[in-house]
Short mmCIF file of C-alpha atoms and ligand atoms in Angstrom, two decimals:
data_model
loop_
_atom_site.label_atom_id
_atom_site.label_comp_id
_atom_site.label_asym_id
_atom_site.label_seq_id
_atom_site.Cartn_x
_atom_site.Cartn_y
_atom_site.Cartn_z
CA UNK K 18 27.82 7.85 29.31
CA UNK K 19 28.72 7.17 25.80
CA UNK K 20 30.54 10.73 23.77
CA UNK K 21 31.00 8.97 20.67
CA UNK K 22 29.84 11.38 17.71
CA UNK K 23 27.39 9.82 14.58
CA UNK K 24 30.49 9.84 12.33
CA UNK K 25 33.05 8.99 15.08
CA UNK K 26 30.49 5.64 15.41
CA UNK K 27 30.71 5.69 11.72
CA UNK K 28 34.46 5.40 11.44
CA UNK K 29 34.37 2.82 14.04
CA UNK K 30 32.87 0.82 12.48
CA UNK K 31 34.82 1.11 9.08
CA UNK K 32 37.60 0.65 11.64
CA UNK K 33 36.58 -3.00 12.61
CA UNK K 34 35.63 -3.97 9.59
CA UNK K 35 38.54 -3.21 8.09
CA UNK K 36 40.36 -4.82 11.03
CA UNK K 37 38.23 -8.25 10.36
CA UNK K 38 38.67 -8.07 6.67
CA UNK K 39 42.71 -8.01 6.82
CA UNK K 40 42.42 -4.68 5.15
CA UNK K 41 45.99 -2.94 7.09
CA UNK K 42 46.60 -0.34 4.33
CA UNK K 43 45.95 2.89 6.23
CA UNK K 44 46.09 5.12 3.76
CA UNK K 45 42.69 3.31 2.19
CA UNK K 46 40.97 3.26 5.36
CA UNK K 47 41.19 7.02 5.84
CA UNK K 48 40.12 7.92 2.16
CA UNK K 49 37.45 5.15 2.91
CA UNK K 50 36.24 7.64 6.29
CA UNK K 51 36.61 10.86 5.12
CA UNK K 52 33.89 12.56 2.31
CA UNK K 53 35.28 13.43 -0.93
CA UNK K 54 33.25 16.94 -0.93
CA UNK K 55 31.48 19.22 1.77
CA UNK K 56 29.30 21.57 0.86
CA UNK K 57 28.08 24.50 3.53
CA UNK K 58 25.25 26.85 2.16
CA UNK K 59 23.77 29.57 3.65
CA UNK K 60 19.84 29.70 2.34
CA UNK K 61 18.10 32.61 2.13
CA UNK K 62 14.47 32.96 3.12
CA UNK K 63 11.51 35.94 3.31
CA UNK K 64 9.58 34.85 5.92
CA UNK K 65 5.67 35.29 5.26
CA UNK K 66 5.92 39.07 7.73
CA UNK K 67 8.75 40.10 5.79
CA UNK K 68 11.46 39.31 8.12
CA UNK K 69 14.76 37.98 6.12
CA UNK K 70 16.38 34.79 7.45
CA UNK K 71 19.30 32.71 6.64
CA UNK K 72 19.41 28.72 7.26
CA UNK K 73 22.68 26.49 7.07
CA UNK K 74 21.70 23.66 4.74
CA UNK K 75 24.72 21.03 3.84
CA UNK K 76 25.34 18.27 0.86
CA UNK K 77 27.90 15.61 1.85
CA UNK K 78 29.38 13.21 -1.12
CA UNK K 79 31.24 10.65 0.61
CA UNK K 80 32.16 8.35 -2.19
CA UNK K 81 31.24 7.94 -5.64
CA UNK K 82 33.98 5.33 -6.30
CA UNK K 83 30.74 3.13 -7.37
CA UNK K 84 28.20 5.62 -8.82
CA UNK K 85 26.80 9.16 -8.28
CA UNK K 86 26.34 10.23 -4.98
CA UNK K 87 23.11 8.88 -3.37
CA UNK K 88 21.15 9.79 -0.36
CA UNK K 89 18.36 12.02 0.88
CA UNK K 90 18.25 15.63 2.39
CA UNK K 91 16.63 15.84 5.87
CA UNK K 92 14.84 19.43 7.38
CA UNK K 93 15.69 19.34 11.60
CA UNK K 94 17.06 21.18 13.72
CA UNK K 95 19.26 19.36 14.98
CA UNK K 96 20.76 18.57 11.58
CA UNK K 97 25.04 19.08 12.38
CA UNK K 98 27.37 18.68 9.98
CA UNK K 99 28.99 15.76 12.25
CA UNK K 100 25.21 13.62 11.74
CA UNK K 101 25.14 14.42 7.62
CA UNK K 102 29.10 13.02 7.34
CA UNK K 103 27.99 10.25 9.70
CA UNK K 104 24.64 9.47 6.61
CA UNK K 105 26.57 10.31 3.68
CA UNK K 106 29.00 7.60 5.15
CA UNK K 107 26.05 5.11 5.49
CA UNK K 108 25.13 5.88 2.51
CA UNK K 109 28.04 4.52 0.24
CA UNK K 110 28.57 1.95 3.00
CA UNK K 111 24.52 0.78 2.26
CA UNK K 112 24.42 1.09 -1.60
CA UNK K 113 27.77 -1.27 -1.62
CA UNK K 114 25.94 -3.75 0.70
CA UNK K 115 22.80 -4.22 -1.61
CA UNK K 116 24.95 -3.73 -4.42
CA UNK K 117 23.54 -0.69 -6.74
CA UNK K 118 25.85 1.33 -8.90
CA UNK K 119 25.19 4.36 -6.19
CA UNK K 120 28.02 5.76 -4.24
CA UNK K 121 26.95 7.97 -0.90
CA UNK K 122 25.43 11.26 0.03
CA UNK K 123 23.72 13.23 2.13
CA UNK K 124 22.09 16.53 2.74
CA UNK K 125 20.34 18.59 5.55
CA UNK K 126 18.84 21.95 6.31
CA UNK K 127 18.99 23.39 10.10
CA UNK K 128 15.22 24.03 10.66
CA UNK K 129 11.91 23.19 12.06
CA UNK K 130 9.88 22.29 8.86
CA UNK K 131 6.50 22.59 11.29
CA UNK K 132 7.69 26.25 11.83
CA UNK K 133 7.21 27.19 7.96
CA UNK K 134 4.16 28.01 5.74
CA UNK K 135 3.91 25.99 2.56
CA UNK K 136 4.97 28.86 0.89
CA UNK K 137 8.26 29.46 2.85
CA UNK K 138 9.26 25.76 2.56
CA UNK K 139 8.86 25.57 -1.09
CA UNK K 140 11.01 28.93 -1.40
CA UNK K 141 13.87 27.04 1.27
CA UNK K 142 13.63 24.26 -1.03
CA UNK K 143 14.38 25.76 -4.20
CA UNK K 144 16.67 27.85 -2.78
CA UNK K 145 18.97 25.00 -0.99
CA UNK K 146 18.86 23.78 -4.95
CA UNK K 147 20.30 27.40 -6.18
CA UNK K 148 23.09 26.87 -4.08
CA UNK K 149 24.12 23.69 -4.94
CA UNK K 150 22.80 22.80 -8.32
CA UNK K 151 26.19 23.19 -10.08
CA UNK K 152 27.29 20.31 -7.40
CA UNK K 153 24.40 17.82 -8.30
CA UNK K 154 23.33 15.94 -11.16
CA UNK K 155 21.75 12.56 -12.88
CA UNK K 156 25.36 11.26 -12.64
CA UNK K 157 27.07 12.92 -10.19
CA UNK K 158 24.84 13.44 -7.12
CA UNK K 159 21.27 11.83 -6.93
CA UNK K 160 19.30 13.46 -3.19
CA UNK K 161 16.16 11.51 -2.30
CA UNK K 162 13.90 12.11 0.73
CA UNK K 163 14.42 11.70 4.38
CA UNK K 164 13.27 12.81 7.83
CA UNK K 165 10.80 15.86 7.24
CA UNK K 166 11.07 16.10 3.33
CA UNK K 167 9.21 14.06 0.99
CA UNK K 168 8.15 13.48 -2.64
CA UNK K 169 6.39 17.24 -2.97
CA UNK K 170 9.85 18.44 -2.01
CA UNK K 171 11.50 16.60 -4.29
CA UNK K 172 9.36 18.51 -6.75
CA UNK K 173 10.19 21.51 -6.00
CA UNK K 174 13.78 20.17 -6.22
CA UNK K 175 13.57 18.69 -9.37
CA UNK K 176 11.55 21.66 -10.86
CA UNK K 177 14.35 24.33 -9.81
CA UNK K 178 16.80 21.74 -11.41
CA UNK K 179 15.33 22.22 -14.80
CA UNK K 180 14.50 25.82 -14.19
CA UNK K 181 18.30 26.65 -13.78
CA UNK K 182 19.80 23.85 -16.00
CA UNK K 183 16.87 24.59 -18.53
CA UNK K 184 17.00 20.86 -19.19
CA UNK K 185 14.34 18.18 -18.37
CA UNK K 186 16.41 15.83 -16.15
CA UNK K 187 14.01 14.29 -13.73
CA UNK K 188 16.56 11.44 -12.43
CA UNK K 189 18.54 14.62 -10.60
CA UNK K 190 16.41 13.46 -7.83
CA UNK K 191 14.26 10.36 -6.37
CA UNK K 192 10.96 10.11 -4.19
CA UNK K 193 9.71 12.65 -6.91
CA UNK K 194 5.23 12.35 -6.57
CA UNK K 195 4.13 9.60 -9.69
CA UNK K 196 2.81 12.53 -11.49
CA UNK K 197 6.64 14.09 -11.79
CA UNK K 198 8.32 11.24 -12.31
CA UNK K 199 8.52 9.13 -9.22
CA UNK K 200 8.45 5.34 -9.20
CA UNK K 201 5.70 3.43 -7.91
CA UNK K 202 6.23 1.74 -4.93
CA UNK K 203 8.73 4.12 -3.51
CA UNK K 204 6.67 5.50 -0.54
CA UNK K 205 7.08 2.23 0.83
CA UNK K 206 10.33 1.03 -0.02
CA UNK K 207 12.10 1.19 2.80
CA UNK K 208 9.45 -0.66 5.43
CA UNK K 209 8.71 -3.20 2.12
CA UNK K 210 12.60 -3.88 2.10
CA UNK K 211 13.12 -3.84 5.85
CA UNK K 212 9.66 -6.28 5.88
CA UNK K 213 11.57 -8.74 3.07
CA UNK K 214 15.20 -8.65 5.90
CA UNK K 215 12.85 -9.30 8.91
CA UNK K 216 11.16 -12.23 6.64
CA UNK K 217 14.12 -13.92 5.26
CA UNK K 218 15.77 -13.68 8.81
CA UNK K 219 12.57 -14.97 10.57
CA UNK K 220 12.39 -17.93 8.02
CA UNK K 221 16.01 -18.86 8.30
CA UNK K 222 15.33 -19.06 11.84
CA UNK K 223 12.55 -21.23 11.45
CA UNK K 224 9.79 -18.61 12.72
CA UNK K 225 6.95 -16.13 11.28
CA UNK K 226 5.57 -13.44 11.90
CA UNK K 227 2.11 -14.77 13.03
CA UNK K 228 1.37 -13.54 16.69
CA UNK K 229 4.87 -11.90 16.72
CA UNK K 230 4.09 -8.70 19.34
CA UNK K 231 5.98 -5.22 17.80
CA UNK K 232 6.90 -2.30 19.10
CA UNK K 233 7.28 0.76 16.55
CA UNK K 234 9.57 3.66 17.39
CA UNK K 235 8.64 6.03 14.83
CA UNK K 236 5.59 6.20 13.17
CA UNK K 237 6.72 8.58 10.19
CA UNK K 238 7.58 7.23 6.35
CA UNK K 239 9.39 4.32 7.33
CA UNK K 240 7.79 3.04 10.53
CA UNK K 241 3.78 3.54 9.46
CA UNK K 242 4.38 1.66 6.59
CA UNK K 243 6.55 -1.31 8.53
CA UNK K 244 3.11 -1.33 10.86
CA UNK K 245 0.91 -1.87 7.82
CA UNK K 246 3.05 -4.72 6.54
CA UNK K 247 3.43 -6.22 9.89
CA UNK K 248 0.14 -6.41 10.12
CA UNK K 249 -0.78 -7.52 7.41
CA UNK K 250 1.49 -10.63 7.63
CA UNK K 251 -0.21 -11.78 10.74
CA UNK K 252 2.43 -9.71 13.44
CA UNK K 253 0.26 -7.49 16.60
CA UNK K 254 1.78 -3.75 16.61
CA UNK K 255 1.34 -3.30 20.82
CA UNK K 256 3.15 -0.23 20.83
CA UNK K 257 4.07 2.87 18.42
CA UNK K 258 5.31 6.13 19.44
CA UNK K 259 5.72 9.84 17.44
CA UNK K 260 7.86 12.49 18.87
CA UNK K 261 5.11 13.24 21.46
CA UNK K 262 3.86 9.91 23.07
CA UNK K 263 4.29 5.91 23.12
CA UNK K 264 0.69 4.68 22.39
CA UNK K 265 0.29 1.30 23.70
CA UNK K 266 -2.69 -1.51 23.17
CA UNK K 267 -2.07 -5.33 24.13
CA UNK K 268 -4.31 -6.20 21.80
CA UNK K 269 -2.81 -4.75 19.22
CA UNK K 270 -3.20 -1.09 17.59
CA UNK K 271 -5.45 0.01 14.91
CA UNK K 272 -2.83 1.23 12.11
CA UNK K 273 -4.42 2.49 9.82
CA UNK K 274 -6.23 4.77 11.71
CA UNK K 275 -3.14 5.67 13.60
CA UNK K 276 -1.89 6.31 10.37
CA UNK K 277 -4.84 8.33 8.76
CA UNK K 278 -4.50 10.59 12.52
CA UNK K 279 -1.16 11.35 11.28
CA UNK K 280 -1.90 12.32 8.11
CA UNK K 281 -4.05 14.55 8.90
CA UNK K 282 -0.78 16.70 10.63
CA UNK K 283 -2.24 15.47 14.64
CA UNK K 284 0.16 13.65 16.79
CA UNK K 285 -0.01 10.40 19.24
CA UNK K 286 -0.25 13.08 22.55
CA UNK K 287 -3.55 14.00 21.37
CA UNK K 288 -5.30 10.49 21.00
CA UNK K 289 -6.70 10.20 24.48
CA UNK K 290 -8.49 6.50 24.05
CA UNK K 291 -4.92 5.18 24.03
CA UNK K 292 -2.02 4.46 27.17
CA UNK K 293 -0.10 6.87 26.74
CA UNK K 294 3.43 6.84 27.53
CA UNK K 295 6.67 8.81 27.15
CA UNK K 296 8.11 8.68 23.23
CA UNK K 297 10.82 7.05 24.01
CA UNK K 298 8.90 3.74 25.82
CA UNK K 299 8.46 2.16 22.88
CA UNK K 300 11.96 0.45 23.05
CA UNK K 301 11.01 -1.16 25.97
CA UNK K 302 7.89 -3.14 25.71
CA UNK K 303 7.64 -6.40 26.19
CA UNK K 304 7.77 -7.29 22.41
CA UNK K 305 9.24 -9.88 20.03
CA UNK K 306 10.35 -7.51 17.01
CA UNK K 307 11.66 -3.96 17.93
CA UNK K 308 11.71 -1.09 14.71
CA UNK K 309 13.50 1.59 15.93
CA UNK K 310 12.49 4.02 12.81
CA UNK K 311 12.69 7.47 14.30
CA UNK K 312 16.29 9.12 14.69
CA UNK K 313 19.78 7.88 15.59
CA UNK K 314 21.74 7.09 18.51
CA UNK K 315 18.29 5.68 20.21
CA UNK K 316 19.17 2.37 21.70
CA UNK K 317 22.61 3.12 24.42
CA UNK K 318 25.04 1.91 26.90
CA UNK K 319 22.25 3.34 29.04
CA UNK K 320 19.41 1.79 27.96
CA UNK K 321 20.07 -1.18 25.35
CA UNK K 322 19.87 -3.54 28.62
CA UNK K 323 15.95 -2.74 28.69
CA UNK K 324 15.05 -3.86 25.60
CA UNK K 325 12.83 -7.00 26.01
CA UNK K 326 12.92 -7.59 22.06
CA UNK K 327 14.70 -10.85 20.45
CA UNK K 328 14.77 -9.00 16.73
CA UNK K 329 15.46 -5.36 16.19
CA UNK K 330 15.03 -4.09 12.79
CA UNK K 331 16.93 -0.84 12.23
CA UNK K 332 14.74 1.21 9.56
CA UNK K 333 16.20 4.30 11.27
CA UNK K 334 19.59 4.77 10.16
CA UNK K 335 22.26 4.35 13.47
CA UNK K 336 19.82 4.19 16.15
CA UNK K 337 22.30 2.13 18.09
CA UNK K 338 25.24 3.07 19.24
CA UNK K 339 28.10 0.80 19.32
CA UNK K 340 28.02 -0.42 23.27
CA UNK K 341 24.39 -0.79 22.64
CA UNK K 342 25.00 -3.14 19.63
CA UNK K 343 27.25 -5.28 22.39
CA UNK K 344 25.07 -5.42 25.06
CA UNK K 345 21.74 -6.31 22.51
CA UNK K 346 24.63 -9.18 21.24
CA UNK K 347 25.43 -10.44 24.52
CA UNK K 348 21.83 -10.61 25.31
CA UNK K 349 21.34 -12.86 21.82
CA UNK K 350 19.25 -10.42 20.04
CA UNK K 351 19.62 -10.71 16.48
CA UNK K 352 19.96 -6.83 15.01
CA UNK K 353 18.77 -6.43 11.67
CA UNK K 354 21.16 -3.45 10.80
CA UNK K 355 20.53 0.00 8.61
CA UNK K 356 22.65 -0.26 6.35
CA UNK K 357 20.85 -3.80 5.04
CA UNK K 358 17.23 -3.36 6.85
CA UNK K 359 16.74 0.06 5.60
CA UNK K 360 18.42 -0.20 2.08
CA UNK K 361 15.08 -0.47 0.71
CA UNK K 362 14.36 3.35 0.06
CA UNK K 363 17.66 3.45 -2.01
CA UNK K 364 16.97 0.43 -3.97
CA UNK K 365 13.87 1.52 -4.99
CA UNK K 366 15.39 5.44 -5.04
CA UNK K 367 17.75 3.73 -7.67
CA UNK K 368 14.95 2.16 -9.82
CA UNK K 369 13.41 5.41 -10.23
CA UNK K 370 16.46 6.69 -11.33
CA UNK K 371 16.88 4.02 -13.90
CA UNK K 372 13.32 4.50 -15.35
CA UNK K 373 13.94 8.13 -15.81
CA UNK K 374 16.64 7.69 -17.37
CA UNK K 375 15.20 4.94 -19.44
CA UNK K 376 11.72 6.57 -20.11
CA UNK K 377 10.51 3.50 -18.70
CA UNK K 378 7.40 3.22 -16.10
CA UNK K 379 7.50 -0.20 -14.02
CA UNK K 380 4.42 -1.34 -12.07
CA UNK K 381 4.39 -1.49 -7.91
CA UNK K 382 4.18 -5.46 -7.98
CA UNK K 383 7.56 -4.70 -10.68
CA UNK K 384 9.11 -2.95 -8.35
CA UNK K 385 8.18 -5.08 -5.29
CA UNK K 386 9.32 -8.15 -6.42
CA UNK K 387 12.81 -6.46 -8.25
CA UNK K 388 13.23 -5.06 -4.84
CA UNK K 389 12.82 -8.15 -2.87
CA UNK K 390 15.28 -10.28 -5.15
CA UNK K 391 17.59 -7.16 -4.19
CA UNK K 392 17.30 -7.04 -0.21
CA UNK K 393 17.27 -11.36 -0.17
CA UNK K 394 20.54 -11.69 -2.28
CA UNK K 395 21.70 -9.00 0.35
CA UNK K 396 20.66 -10.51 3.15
CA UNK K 397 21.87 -13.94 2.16
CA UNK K 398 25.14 -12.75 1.44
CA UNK K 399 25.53 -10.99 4.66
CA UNK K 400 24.07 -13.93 6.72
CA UNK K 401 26.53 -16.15 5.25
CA UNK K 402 29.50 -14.50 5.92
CA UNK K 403 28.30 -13.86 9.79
CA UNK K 404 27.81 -17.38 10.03
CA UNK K 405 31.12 -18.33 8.41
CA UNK K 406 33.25 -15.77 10.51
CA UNK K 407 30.76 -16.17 13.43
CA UNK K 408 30.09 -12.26 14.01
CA UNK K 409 27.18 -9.90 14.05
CA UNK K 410 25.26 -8.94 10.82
CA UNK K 411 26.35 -5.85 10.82
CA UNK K 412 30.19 -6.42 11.06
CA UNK K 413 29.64 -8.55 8.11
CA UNK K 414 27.46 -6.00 5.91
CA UNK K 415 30.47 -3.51 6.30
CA UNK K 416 32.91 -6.18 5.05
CA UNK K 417 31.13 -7.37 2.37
CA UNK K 418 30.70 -3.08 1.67
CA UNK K 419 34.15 -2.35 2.40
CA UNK K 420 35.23 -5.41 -0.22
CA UNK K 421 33.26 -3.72 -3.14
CA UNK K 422 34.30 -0.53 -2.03
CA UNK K 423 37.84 -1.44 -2.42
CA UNK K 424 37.22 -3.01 -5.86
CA UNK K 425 35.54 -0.39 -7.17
CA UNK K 426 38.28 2.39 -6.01
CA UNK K 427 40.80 0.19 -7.60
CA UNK K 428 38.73 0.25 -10.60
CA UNK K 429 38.91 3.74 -10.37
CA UNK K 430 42.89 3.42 -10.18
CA UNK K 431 43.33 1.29 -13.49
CA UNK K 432 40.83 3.38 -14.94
CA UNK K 433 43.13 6.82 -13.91
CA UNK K 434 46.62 4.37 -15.11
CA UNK K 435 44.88 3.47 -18.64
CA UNK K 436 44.03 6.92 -19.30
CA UNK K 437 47.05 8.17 -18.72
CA UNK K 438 49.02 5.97 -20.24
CA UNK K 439 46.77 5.86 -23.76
CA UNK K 440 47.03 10.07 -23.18
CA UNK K 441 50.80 9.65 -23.03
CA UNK K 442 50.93 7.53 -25.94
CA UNK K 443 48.83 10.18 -27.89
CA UNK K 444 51.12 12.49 -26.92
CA UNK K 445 54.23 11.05 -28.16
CA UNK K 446 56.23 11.75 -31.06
P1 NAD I 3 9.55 10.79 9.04
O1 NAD I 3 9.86 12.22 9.26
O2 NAD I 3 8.51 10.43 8.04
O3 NAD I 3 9.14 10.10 10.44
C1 NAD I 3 9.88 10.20 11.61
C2 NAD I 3 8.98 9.76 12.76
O4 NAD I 3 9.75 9.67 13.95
C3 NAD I 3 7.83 10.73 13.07
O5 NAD I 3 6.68 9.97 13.35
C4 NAD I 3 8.30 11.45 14.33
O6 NAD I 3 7.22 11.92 15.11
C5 NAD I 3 9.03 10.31 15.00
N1 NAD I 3 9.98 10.74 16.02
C6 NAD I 3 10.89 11.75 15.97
N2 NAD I 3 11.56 11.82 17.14
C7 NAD I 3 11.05 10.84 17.92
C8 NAD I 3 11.33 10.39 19.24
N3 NAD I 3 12.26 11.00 19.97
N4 NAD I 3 10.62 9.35 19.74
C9 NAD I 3 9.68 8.75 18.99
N5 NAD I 3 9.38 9.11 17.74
C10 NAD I 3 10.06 10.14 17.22
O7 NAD I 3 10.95 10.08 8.71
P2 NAD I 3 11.20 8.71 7.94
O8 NAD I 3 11.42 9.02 6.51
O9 NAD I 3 10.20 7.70 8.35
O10 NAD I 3 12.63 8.34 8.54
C11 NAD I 3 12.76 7.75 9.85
C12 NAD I 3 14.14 7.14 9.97
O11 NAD I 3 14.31 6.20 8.91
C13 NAD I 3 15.32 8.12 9.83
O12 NAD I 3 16.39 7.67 10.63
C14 NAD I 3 15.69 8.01 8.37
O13 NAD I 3 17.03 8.39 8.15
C15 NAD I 3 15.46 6.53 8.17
N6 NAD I 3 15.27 6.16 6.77
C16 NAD I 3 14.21 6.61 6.06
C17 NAD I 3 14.09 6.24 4.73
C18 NAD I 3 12.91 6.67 3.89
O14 NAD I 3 12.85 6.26 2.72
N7 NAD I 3 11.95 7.40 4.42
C19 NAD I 3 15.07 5.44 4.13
C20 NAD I 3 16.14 4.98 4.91
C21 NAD I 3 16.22 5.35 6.23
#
């Protein structure tokens, strides 16, 4: 039975990196682990019959040794502070690997988003963003979308921004709808950069997708999308699951009208023309390409030995825990990890911000192919130095992370020592 926590996983794997990188000064590995800020807010909410209710909501910044804050707000329930320090963590750790000026963040709300009327979402929304707007900011602390929030709730964040700043800052947040200020091509960003990982991989490897089988876990943002470009490139989704049911067809699934079903607010349970299996049997079809791109801590000690995949692309972030990631090694499956395969979102995340600020508007096929020069370099890099030190992908995406980490807070440092000194020169007689 494995105990370890999401950020206990997180700091383990800090911990080996910094281990394999020669990195021994303690002192930097702990400021490295632990978030610069924590913020705890208690949300008020009228419920539509009156009733008053208060939700814990949360906004991590980790580091912004190399930028603002990035990283997206999730609505769950089981959102725990231990999860969003375990994110916000990812977070700086993933905007080092694919090498944006972003640091790390992340925020959450306690609640069942299905349980709310429009109404009483929008009014959570804006009031999460009355409780920490003085925290947030174009330059200090950028939120995006993740599970169960999207661009119409980034309106509504963006909106109460300039309603309480009375400024017009739409770059406070990203995954905004085009009409507010959103980039194009961000809806897909994350599948589109996890698609241009899987790609470069496959080719380095000598293989394509063509006739590749998949297996989806996840069939939200990130894993609908991965379906569409899988198909598209010639790959045969057999299996996709939701949080109610595993749909499974050997001849492959229709995805777009999987998608459209979901859309339209139905789940997998109730599409009866399908196998249907538990939500979790996705992970273990007999596939060639795995996408875990539901929630963390998915693939275990308990069940990693099942998995019948040769590639697993992570577009969920940590849905394997650490055993897991040894047994899937042991059994020579090549893990695409989270912090590279799923970097997409905040690549694109940081375009928008840069456009904003810029008063610039790029095009999707812009953004697509700015964002595939972005993952490749990544993924080159990071292949390189696992071949050269002969480890796992994702050992070498934290060092290569950890190294411009490290730069970047000693950047900080001269930054600090020049000040002072030029504010003690000022200040002499
Ligand atoms: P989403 O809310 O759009 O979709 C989540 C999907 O997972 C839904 O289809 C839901 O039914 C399904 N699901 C939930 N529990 C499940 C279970 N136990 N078994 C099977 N399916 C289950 O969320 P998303 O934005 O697609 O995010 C999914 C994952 O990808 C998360 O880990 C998120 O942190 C990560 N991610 C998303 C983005 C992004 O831009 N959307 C970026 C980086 C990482």
């Amino acid at each position: 039975m494995t105990t370890d926590s999401a950020y206990e996983r997180f700091c383990s794997l800090v911990d080996a990196a910094a281990a394999d990188a020669g990195i021994t000064d303690t002192g930097l590995i702990a400021r490295i682990k632990r978030p610069e800020r924590i913020h705890t807010v208690a949300i008020p909410l009228r419920r539509d019959d009156g009733r008053q209710e208060i939700y814990t909501g949360y906004r991590v910044q980790h580091s912004s040794a190399r930028g603002p804050y990035k990283g997206g707000i999730r609505y769950h329930p089981q959102v725990d502070l231990d999860e969003v320090m375990a994110l916000a963590g990812w977070m700086t750790i993933k905007t080092a690997v694919v090498d944006i000026p972003m640091g790390g963040g992340k925020g959450g709300i306690i609640v069942d988003p299905h349980n709310l009327s429009p109404r009483e979402l929008e009014s959570l929304t804006r009031g999460y963003m009355d409780l920490i707007w003085h925290d947030i900011g174009p330059q200090l602390d950028v939120p995006a979308p993740d599970v169960n929030t999207n661009s119409q709730t980034m309106d509504w964040l963006a909106d109460e921004f300039a309603r309480l700043t009375k400024t017009d800052a739409p770059a406070v947040v990203t995954g905004k709808s085009l009409a507010h200020g959103g980039s194009a091509g961000r809806d897909t960003a994350t599948a589109q950069g996890g698609f241009d990982v899987l790609d470069a991989a496959l080719t380095a490897a000598g293989q394509s997708f063509a006739g590749k089988k998949v297996a989806i876990q996840g069939f939200g943002n990130a894993g609908s999308n991965a379906a569409q470009l899988l198909e598209h490139a010639g790959a045969i989704v057999v299996a996709a699951s939701d949080s109610s049911a595993t749909l499974v067809a050997a001849a492959g699934l229709p995805i777009q009208r999987l998608a459209d079903h979901k859309a339209a607010g139905m789940s997998f349970a109730s599409l009866a023309e399908f196998t249907r299996l538990d939500p979790g049997a996705a992970l273990f079809e007999p596939v060639d390409i795995l996408v875990p791109a539901a929630l963390e801590g998915q693939l275990t000690a308990e069940n990693a030995g099942r998995v019948k995949a040769r590639w697993v692309l992570e577009l969920a972030n940590g849905p394997t825990t650490s055993e897991a990631d040894e047994i899937l090694a042991a059994a020579g499956v090549t893990v695409l990890p989270d912090i590279l395969a799923n970097a997409g979102g905040v690549v694109v995340s940081y375009f928008e911000w840069v456009q904003n600020l810029n008063g610039e508007r790029w095009t999707r096929p812009e953004v697509e192919a700015r964002l595939a020069v972005t993952m490749r370099r990544a993924y080159d890099a990071v292949a390189e130095l696992a071949a050269r030190r002969g480890h796992g992908l994702r050992q070498a995406a934290y060092v290569i992370a950890l190294q411009r980490l490290i730069d970047a807070m000693a950047g900080h440092k001269l930054k600090a020592r020049r000040a002072a000194k030029s504010s003690a020169k000022a200040a002499a007689p």
